[in-house]
Structure formats: structure tokens, C-alpha cells
Amino acid sequence: MNLVVVESPAKAKTINKYLGKDYKVLASYGHIRDLPSKNGSVDPDNNFQMLWEIDAFSKKYLKEITDTAADSKKIILATDPDREGEAIAWHVKEVLDQKKLLKDRKIERVVFNEITKKAVTKGIENPRDIEPQLVDAYMARRALDYLVGFNISPILWTKLPGSKSAGRVQSVALKLITEREKEIELFNPKEYWTLTSDFTNKDNKNILSKLSLYDGQKIERFTFKNKNEIDEAINIINKSKFTIKDVNTKLFKRNPLAPFTTSTLQQTASGKFGFGASRTMQIAQRLYQGIDIEGETTGLITYMRTDGTSISNEAIDEFRNLIKDNFGKEFLPDQPNSYAGKKAKNAQEAHEAIRPTDINRNPTNIKKYVNADQYKLYELIWSRALSSQMKPAEFDRNTILISSKDNNVNFRASGSMVKFEGFLKVYNIQETDEDSKNILPEIKIGEEVNILKLNDEQHFTEPPPRYSEA
């Protein structure tokens, strides 16, 4: 028999089904060891020596792992494919080594980016060693947590009773929040005015436009600082005669967005559904670990803790086939879209973006197996991933330039219409472009137009917003 160690019991159950009776899959229930909360757990004077303590909660699960390891031919560490997963694998190996259970036994580290039979089998067939650099990164992080947090937290407790801890993350977050709050407090709003005009032509068609040139000068934000200045401009404009100086049509494209990373998924789920970051991750965790479909637990998405935007070549081929079959060749770019240039500075390129494990598993097909929140998040991930491999959306942008006889005053009207849906066929982005709401009439250069109404509007500059959780 072979022992496989994973992090969670839900994952253990699913993987055991895939691997069969020759394997026993046990969960570590997260980390099995940690630094005790007492002085000397990290010794900076002795090469940052660390004292590890087995968690009381983990003792019974660890006993089951060590007992099974004693009767196993091979030990496979299959914890998550990130830094914490690597650290858990290292801790398990260290404990087994201390108990002299690794003698004459093979120990392997395997990873898989999704919990599907194909991915798990492939992972088991391609073992590797524990990655020392990931373990070192974990050690550095824990040492910082301990050395910073252990010294700062007691100060915090005296000033803010009820606070749990301070440290590596909380201190930086607090600094960002307080700096933003100071900006808001010191902010001094400034007044400015804008001017729009409703023009009408001989066919009584309306053209809504914005003032773009006044007294020969381009309009800036603070061109009109108060009511007197805008009133003076209105008087001069009302006495002027206007004609159509130019009509311009340009094609512009909007490219699809990259597939989700952890942070972009949290931000989008917050904006679209009002989900907090932890709620988003809990739902994603469940979709990753597996949903019961027709009696079989199936992982629906790839690993959700990632800052990579790449998608495997195999998945891209499946995406492209689905786009061609369901939407037509016109929606399929000649070459797969690449988002490598848009990666985070420190992205771990080993990780794929968040995507469905099977793009052919349409959201409507799984709706009856999941709850409402899981459906919303799966549909969001599915549509964003698929749309990332589609052609850009194309728009016709029309611009009309309306000018006074002396060319000292110009108004500009813009409107756009969707010419080709492209990726918008699958992934709807919240439209913020005012131009798309402005339908322009057919009009000729040199045609005279009259002012129907001038609309002046007072504005004040606003301070930067407070951070949302996402």
C-alpha cells in the first residue's frame, strides 16, 4: 500500500476515489507544526534556528499518518502547489524522519493544479523532490511573523484591548489605510464648471455635445473655476453661429481581459456580487476541492491561489475548439491570446490562472449541483477564462466637431456603436463609456446647427476613496 498525504479531508476523499485501493489518502488538516508563542522560538543569533511544536489539534491526525506510513511502501506528499503546501509537505517529512519511518521507504512530492482524475494521475506519475527555495520562503515568512509580531503585539494589546495581533501583514495594511485617511483629511476640494450643449439641425435631430475649445484655448478641468466665468462664456456662445466642421468615424477595439488571478477574482466578485474576499475564497475552495455530480466528486476549477495569467496549452486547445463550435470561426483569433506581458512582477509562473477544469462544463449544466453563490462564481470564472481566448470587440466611434464661424468655440459630440461583439458575447463588462449611450444623427459637413439648450454644471474635486476589502 502507498500513503498519500493531502491537506483537507474533502480532497482526501476525492483523490482516494481516483487512485483506488492500492493507495490510502489521509489529510494533515493544514499545518501540523508551528512556532510556539514564547521567547526563543526563533533565534536570530543562531542562524535563525527555529523550534517547532506539534499542534494539539494535529496530534490525532498525525498519529494516523505515522501509523499508516509504518505499513506503507511509498509515501507521497500531495499538499497544495503553493508555498504553504510545500511547507506542510516538508513538516510531514521532518516528523516522519524524526520517527525513523523513512528508512527503506520512498518519499515523493507530487502536485496537481486541479482535482480531476487526469490531473491527479499525471501528478502521481511525475513526482519531484521537495522544493527547498519554497520552504526557505516559508521559513523567512514565519520568522518575520514571529520576530515582528511577537514584539509588536503586546504593545498593541495595551493600546487597543481586544486586538488579536500585529505584524508583517497588519503593519503594512495599517500604514496604507492611515496614509489614505490622512490624504482624505487634508484634501481641499476645488470648484470647477463644465458646459454641454444640445444642438438641433434642420431635421430637428438633437446632438448632445461637450465644450472642447473656448476663446481658442483647449478646455481643461479648471478652465471655468466659478459661476461668473461660466456665465460669461454662455453669453458669448449664445451670440455665436455654429456649423458642422468635421464628421469622423474610427474603428476602435477593446481587448479581452486576462483570466482571473486570486486578486482580480476577489476584486471582481466584490464589485459584481458584493462578496468579501474570504467569502470568495471559501466558495472557490469548494469549487476546487470538488462538487458531487451524479455521485462523483469533481473539481470544477483549477487552484485558486495564483498570480499567474497563463493557461496550459491543452486547456487553450479545448477553449479554441469550444469557441469555434459554439460561436463560429469569426470569434477565434488566429493565434491564442497571451497575457505573459501583463504578469505581476513577482508572479510564480508555475501556477496557471484560475480556469474551469473542463471548459465544456457549461455553467447551466452544473446549476442543479451547486448553490447560488457557487453558481455565480463558477459562471464568472468560466466566462472570463473563455472570453480571454476570443477576438477583441469592435466599435464604430463617430465624432462630430461643431464650430463657431470664427473657430474660437468648438463643441465635440461622440458616440459609439458595437460593430462586432467579440469577447463581449461571453463576458459582459460593466459599460462605463458614456459614448455608447449617445446615438448621433446623420449629418453633413457645413450644415448649420442651432443651440437648443446650454447646460452648465458645478463640480468639486473629490478626495481619494477609502479602500474596499478587496
Short mmCIF file of C-alpha atoms in Angstrom, two decimals, residues 113-437:
data_model
loop_
_atom_site.label_atom_id
_atom_site.label_comp_id
_atom_site.label_asym_id
_atom_site.label_seq_id
_atom_site.Cartn_x
_atom_site.Cartn_y
_atom_site.Cartn_z
CA ASN A 113 -3.24 22.22 -10.32
CA GLU A 114 -6.75 20.75 -10.43
CA ILE A 115 -8.53 17.87 -8.72
CA THR A 116 -9.57 15.77 -11.70
CA LYS A 117 -8.71 12.11 -12.34
CA LYS A 118 -6.46 13.07 -15.27
CA ALA A 119 -4.52 15.73 -13.31
CA VAL A 120 -4.14 13.57 -10.17
CA THR A 121 -2.91 10.56 -12.19
CA LYS A 122 -0.46 12.74 -14.12
CA GLY A 123 0.83 14.24 -10.83
CA ILE A 124 1.38 10.78 -9.29
CA GLU A 125 3.27 9.69 -12.44
CA ASN A 126 5.58 12.75 -12.31
CA PRO A 127 6.92 13.06 -8.75
CA ARG A 128 9.65 15.50 -7.72
CA ASP A 129 11.63 16.43 -4.62
CA ILE A 130 10.50 18.99 -2.06
CA GLU A 131 11.50 22.42 -3.40
CA PRO A 132 13.98 23.92 -0.87
CA GLN A 133 13.52 27.51 -2.11
CA LEU A 134 9.77 27.42 -1.41
CA VAL A 135 10.48 26.01 2.07
CA ASP A 136 13.07 28.77 2.66
CA ALA A 137 10.50 31.38 1.59
CA TYR A 138 8.04 29.91 4.11
CA MET A 139 10.72 29.94 6.86
CA ALA A 140 11.57 33.60 6.18
CA ARG A 141 7.89 34.49 6.33
CA ARG A 142 7.32 32.63 9.61
CA ALA A 143 10.47 34.16 11.14
CA LEU A 144 9.26 37.66 10.20
CA ASP A 145 5.77 36.91 11.53
CA TYR A 146 7.28 35.78 14.82
CA LEU A 147 10.07 38.37 15.28
CA VAL A 148 7.93 41.35 14.25
CA GLY A 149 4.57 40.16 15.58
CA PHE A 150 5.83 38.75 18.89
CA ASN A 151 7.38 42.12 19.77
CA ILE A 152 4.69 44.45 18.42
CA SER A 153 1.53 42.59 19.50
CA PRO A 154 1.94 43.20 23.30
CA ILE A 155 2.26 46.97 22.60
CA LEU A 156 -0.92 46.80 20.53
CA TRP A 157 -2.83 44.98 23.29
CA THR A 158 -2.08 47.77 25.80
CA LYS A 159 -3.30 50.47 23.38
CA LEU A 160 -6.20 48.61 21.72
CA PRO A 161 -7.62 45.92 24.03
CA GLY A 162 -9.32 43.16 22.04
CA SER A 163 -6.93 43.40 19.09
CA LYS A 164 -5.51 39.99 18.21
CA SER A 165 -2.12 40.61 16.65
CA ALA A 166 0.19 42.91 14.75
CA GLY A 167 2.98 42.00 12.38
CA ARG A 168 4.27 41.59 8.86
CA VAL A 169 0.91 42.00 7.10
CA GLN A 170 -1.18 44.01 9.55
CA SER A 171 1.50 46.72 9.97
CA VAL A 172 1.76 47.35 6.23
CA ALA A 173 -2.04 47.31 5.77
CA LEU A 174 -2.45 49.75 8.66
CA LYS A 175 0.18 52.06 7.14
CA LEU A 176 -1.65 52.08 3.77
CA ILE A 177 -5.00 52.80 5.45
CA THR A 178 -3.67 55.60 7.70
CA GLU A 179 -1.81 57.25 4.81
CA ARG A 180 -5.01 57.22 2.75
CA GLU A 181 -7.00 58.61 5.70
CA LYS A 182 -4.52 61.50 6.07
CA GLU A 183 -4.91 62.26 2.34
CA ILE A 184 -8.70 62.37 2.81
CA GLU A 185 -8.44 64.62 5.90
CA LEU A 186 -6.04 67.07 4.24
CA PHE A 187 -7.94 67.14 0.96
CA ASN A 188 -9.18 70.57 -0.08
CA PRO A 189 -12.00 70.38 -2.67
CA LYS A 190 -11.74 72.72 -5.68
CA GLU A 191 -14.68 74.08 -7.62
CA TYR A 192 -14.91 73.78 -11.41
CA TRP A 193 -17.68 74.06 -14.03
CA THR A 194 -18.43 72.17 -17.25
CA LEU A 195 -20.60 73.13 -20.21
CA THR A 196 -22.59 70.89 -22.55
CA SER A 197 -24.93 71.88 -25.34
CA ASP A 198 -27.99 70.40 -27.04
CA PHE A 199 -27.73 71.37 -30.71
CA THR A 200 -30.50 70.77 -33.23
CA ASN A 201 -30.23 70.59 -37.04
CA LYS A 202 -32.75 71.43 -39.77
CA ASP A 203 -34.42 67.99 -39.35
CA ASN A 204 -34.89 68.67 -35.60
CA LYS A 205 -32.36 65.93 -34.69
CA ASN A 206 -30.60 66.54 -31.38
CA ILE A 207 -26.83 66.42 -30.92
CA LEU A 208 -25.59 66.35 -27.32
CA SER A 209 -22.04 67.71 -27.18
CA LYS A 210 -19.36 68.95 -24.79
CA LEU A 211 -17.46 72.23 -25.00
CA SER A 212 -13.91 71.39 -26.18
CA LEU A 213 -12.47 74.80 -27.25
CA TYR A 214 -13.21 78.29 -25.89
CA ASP A 215 -11.55 81.56 -26.87
CA GLY A 216 -9.15 79.50 -28.99
CA GLN A 217 -7.97 77.53 -25.90
CA LYS A 218 -8.49 73.81 -25.26
CA ILE A 219 -10.87 73.16 -22.34
CA GLU A 220 -9.10 71.85 -19.22
CA ARG A 221 -10.66 70.78 -15.94
CA PHE A 222 -10.22 74.20 -14.29
CA THR A 223 -10.90 76.40 -17.34
CA PHE A 224 -14.06 77.66 -15.59
CA LYS A 225 -13.48 78.00 -11.85
CA ASN A 226 -16.74 79.67 -10.79
CA LYS A 227 -20.27 80.70 -11.82
CA ASN A 228 -19.23 84.14 -13.12
CA GLU A 229 -16.69 82.66 -15.55
CA ILE A 230 -19.17 80.09 -16.95
CA ASP A 231 -21.93 82.75 -17.26
CA GLU A 232 -19.60 85.00 -19.25
CA ALA A 233 -18.81 82.10 -21.61
CA ILE A 234 -22.54 81.27 -22.01
CA ASN A 235 -23.28 84.87 -23.06
CA ILE A 236 -20.58 84.81 -25.76
CA ILE A 237 -21.57 81.31 -27.01
CA ASN A 238 -25.27 82.24 -27.22
CA LYS A 239 -24.39 85.08 -29.65
CA SER A 240 -22.37 82.77 -31.93
CA LYS A 241 -23.50 80.88 -35.07
CA PHE A 242 -22.45 77.23 -35.37
CA THR A 243 -21.83 74.81 -38.26
CA ILE A 244 -20.66 71.19 -38.56
CA LYS A 245 -16.92 71.46 -39.11
CA ASP A 246 -15.99 67.76 -39.22
CA VAL A 247 -17.57 64.30 -39.07
CA ASN A 248 -15.20 61.44 -38.29
CA THR A 249 -15.72 57.68 -37.96
CA LYS A 250 -12.97 55.49 -36.49
CA LEU A 251 -12.86 51.81 -35.67
CA PHE A 252 -11.58 51.04 -32.19
CA LYS A 253 -11.09 47.72 -30.45
CA ARG A 254 -11.47 46.60 -26.85
CA ASN A 255 -9.29 43.62 -25.97
CA PRO A 256 -10.49 40.79 -23.72
CA LEU A 257 -9.31 40.77 -20.11
CA ALA A 258 -6.78 38.25 -18.80
CA PRO A 259 -8.17 35.20 -16.98
CA PHE A 260 -8.51 35.58 -13.21
CA THR A 261 -5.72 35.58 -10.65
CA THR A 262 -6.56 35.45 -6.92
CA SER A 263 -6.61 39.24 -6.52
CA THR A 264 -8.59 40.02 -9.71
CA LEU A 265 -11.16 37.34 -8.82
CA GLN A 266 -11.62 38.85 -5.34
CA GLN A 267 -11.95 42.38 -6.74
CA THR A 268 -14.42 41.39 -9.48
CA ALA A 269 -16.55 39.23 -7.15
CA SER A 270 -16.63 42.16 -4.70
CA GLY A 271 -17.75 44.61 -7.42
CA LYS A 272 -20.28 42.32 -9.14
CA PHE A 273 -21.75 40.35 -6.22
CA GLY A 274 -20.66 42.21 -3.07
CA PHE A 275 -18.71 39.13 -1.87
CA GLY A 276 -15.99 39.75 0.74
CA ALA A 277 -12.53 38.37 -0.03
CA SER A 278 -12.82 35.48 2.45
CA ARG A 279 -16.30 34.53 1.16
CA THR A 280 -14.99 34.46 -2.42
CA MET A 281 -12.07 32.22 -1.40
CA GLN A 282 -14.31 29.84 0.58
CA ILE A 283 -16.61 29.38 -2.43
CA ALA A 284 -13.61 28.97 -4.78
CA GLN A 285 -12.04 26.43 -2.38
CA ARG A 286 -15.20 24.32 -2.57
CA LEU A 287 -15.28 24.52 -6.39
CA TYR A 288 -11.59 23.49 -6.45
CA GLN A 289 -11.92 20.60 -3.97
CA GLY A 290 -14.92 19.20 -5.75
CA ILE A 291 -18.70 19.15 -6.09
CA ASP A 292 -20.79 15.96 -6.11
CA ILE A 293 -22.04 15.48 -9.69
CA GLU A 294 -24.01 12.29 -10.41
CA GLY A 295 -22.37 10.53 -7.43
CA GLU A 296 -18.81 11.53 -8.35
CA THR A 297 -16.87 14.34 -6.65
CA THR A 298 -15.49 16.57 -9.40
CA GLY A 299 -13.11 19.53 -9.09
CA LEU A 300 -14.65 22.33 -11.16
CA ILE A 301 -11.83 24.94 -11.17
CA THR A 302 -8.04 24.95 -11.02
CA TYR A 303 -6.10 26.04 -7.93
CA MET A 304 -7.43 29.41 -6.78
CA ARG A 305 -4.33 30.84 -5.09
CA THR A 306 -2.30 32.11 -8.03
CA ASP A 307 -0.83 35.27 -9.51
CA GLY A 308 -0.10 33.71 -12.93
CA THR A 309 -2.18 34.63 -16.02
CA SER A 310 -1.07 31.74 -18.26
CA ILE A 311 -3.30 28.84 -19.32
CA SER A 312 -1.96 25.39 -20.25
CA ASN A 313 -1.69 24.62 -23.99
CA GLU A 314 -4.02 21.66 -23.56
CA ALA A 315 -6.74 23.86 -21.99
CA ILE A 316 -6.26 26.55 -24.69
CA ASP A 317 -6.89 23.93 -27.41
CA GLU A 318 -10.16 22.98 -25.65
CA PHE A 319 -11.14 26.66 -25.33
CA ARG A 320 -10.48 27.28 -29.04
CA ASN A 321 -12.50 24.23 -30.11
CA LEU A 322 -15.45 25.36 -27.97
CA ILE A 323 -15.30 28.93 -29.36
CA LYS A 324 -15.16 27.66 -32.97
CA ASP A 325 -18.00 25.13 -32.46
CA ASN A 326 -20.33 27.31 -30.35
CA PHE A 327 -19.71 30.84 -31.64
CA GLY A 328 -18.05 30.45 -35.05
CA LYS A 329 -14.60 30.97 -36.56
CA GLU A 330 -15.07 34.75 -36.65
CA PHE A 331 -14.77 34.84 -32.83
CA LEU A 332 -11.49 32.89 -32.81
CA PRO A 333 -8.14 34.74 -33.09
CA ASP A 334 -5.54 33.28 -35.50
CA GLN A 335 -3.18 32.64 -32.59
CA PRO A 336 -4.03 32.02 -28.91
CA ASN A 337 -4.10 35.23 -26.83
CA SER A 338 -1.13 35.52 -24.46
CA TYR A 339 -1.12 37.55 -21.24
CA ALA A 340 2.52 36.89 -20.33
CA GLY A 341 3.39 40.59 -20.68
CA LYS A 342 0.73 41.52 -18.11
CA LYS A 343 2.07 39.29 -15.33
CA ALA A 344 2.67 40.51 -11.77
CA LYS A 345 6.28 41.47 -11.08
CA ASN A 346 6.86 38.56 -8.67
CA ALA A 347 4.40 36.11 -10.25
CA GLN A 348 5.10 32.42 -9.66
CA GLU A 349 4.92 31.29 -13.26
CA ALA A 350 4.42 27.64 -12.24
CA HIS A 351 0.79 28.46 -11.47
CA GLU A 352 -1.91 28.77 -14.10
CA ALA A 353 -4.61 31.40 -13.97
CA ILE A 354 -7.94 30.36 -12.38
CA ARG A 355 -9.97 28.49 -15.01
CA PRO A 356 -12.56 25.68 -15.24
CA THR A 357 -11.03 22.19 -15.18
CA ASP A 358 -13.26 21.39 -18.18
CA ILE A 359 -14.41 24.36 -20.29
CA ASN A 360 -17.10 22.15 -21.86
CA ARG A 361 -18.79 22.02 -18.44
CA ASN A 362 -21.10 24.96 -19.15
CA PRO A 363 -22.44 26.84 -16.08
CA THR A 364 -26.05 25.94 -16.99
CA ASN A 365 -25.12 22.22 -16.94
CA ILE A 366 -23.87 22.33 -13.34
CA LYS A 367 -26.51 24.71 -11.95
CA LYS A 368 -28.55 21.94 -10.28
CA TYR A 369 -25.48 20.57 -8.43
CA VAL A 370 -24.30 23.82 -6.81
CA ASN A 371 -25.76 26.53 -4.58
CA ALA A 372 -26.49 30.07 -5.81
CA ASP A 373 -23.13 31.56 -4.72
CA GLN A 374 -21.13 28.69 -6.21
CA TYR A 375 -23.03 29.07 -9.49
CA LYS A 376 -22.34 32.83 -9.64
CA LEU A 377 -18.63 32.37 -9.05
CA TYR A 378 -18.27 29.42 -11.43
CA GLU A 379 -20.09 31.31 -14.19
CA LEU A 380 -17.82 34.33 -13.62
CA ILE A 381 -14.64 32.19 -13.81
CA TRP A 382 -15.94 30.22 -16.82
CA SER A 383 -16.92 33.29 -18.86
CA ARG A 384 -13.76 35.28 -18.00
CA ALA A 385 -11.47 32.34 -18.90
CA LEU A 386 -13.25 31.51 -22.17
CA SER A 387 -13.52 35.16 -23.26
CA SER A 388 -9.77 35.64 -22.69
CA GLN A 389 -9.20 33.46 -25.79
CA MET A 390 -11.68 35.30 -28.04
CA LYS A 391 -11.25 38.16 -30.52
CA PRO A 392 -11.46 41.82 -29.38
CA ALA A 393 -14.80 43.63 -29.53
CA GLU A 394 -15.00 46.26 -32.31
CA PHE A 395 -16.80 49.60 -32.15
CA ASP A 396 -17.51 52.35 -34.67
CA ARG A 397 -16.74 55.60 -32.87
CA ASN A 398 -18.31 58.64 -34.50
CA THR A 399 -17.13 62.14 -33.65
CA ILE A 400 -18.86 65.37 -34.75
CA LEU A 401 -17.00 68.67 -34.40
CA ILE A 402 -19.28 71.72 -34.17
CA SER A 403 -17.53 75.06 -34.57
CA SER A 404 -18.40 78.77 -34.34
CA LYS A 405 -17.96 80.89 -37.50
CA ASP A 406 -14.73 82.44 -36.11
CA ASN A 407 -13.45 78.96 -34.99
CA ASN A 408 -12.92 80.30 -31.44
CA VAL A 409 -15.51 77.96 -29.90
CA ASN A 410 -15.79 74.19 -30.56
CA PHE A 411 -18.16 71.56 -29.25
CA ARG A 412 -17.45 67.84 -29.68
CA ALA A 413 -20.06 65.07 -29.80
CA SER A 414 -19.02 61.41 -29.63
CA GLY A 415 -20.99 58.21 -29.94
CA SER A 416 -20.08 54.59 -30.50
CA MET A 417 -21.89 51.51 -31.73
CA VAL A 418 -20.88 47.85 -31.40
CA LYS A 419 -19.75 46.61 -34.82
CA PHE A 420 -18.54 43.15 -33.69
CA GLU A 421 -19.24 41.69 -30.23
CA GLY A 422 -16.06 39.61 -29.97
CA PHE A 423 -15.37 38.55 -26.37
CA LEU A 424 -18.39 40.58 -25.13
CA LYS A 425 -20.52 37.73 -26.48
CA VAL A 426 -19.36 35.71 -23.44
CA TYR A 427 -18.11 38.17 -20.82
CA ASN A 428 -20.08 41.37 -20.22
CA ILE A 429 -18.01 44.16 -18.74
CA GLN A 430 -19.77 46.99 -16.92
CA GLU A 431 -20.04 49.69 -19.56
CA THR A 432 -18.61 52.96 -18.31
CA ASP A 433 -18.22 54.56 -21.73
CA GLU A 434 -20.72 57.43 -21.99
CA ASP A 435 -20.23 57.45 -25.78
CA SER A 436 -22.10 54.15 -26.13
CA LYS A 437 -25.24 55.83 -24.78
#
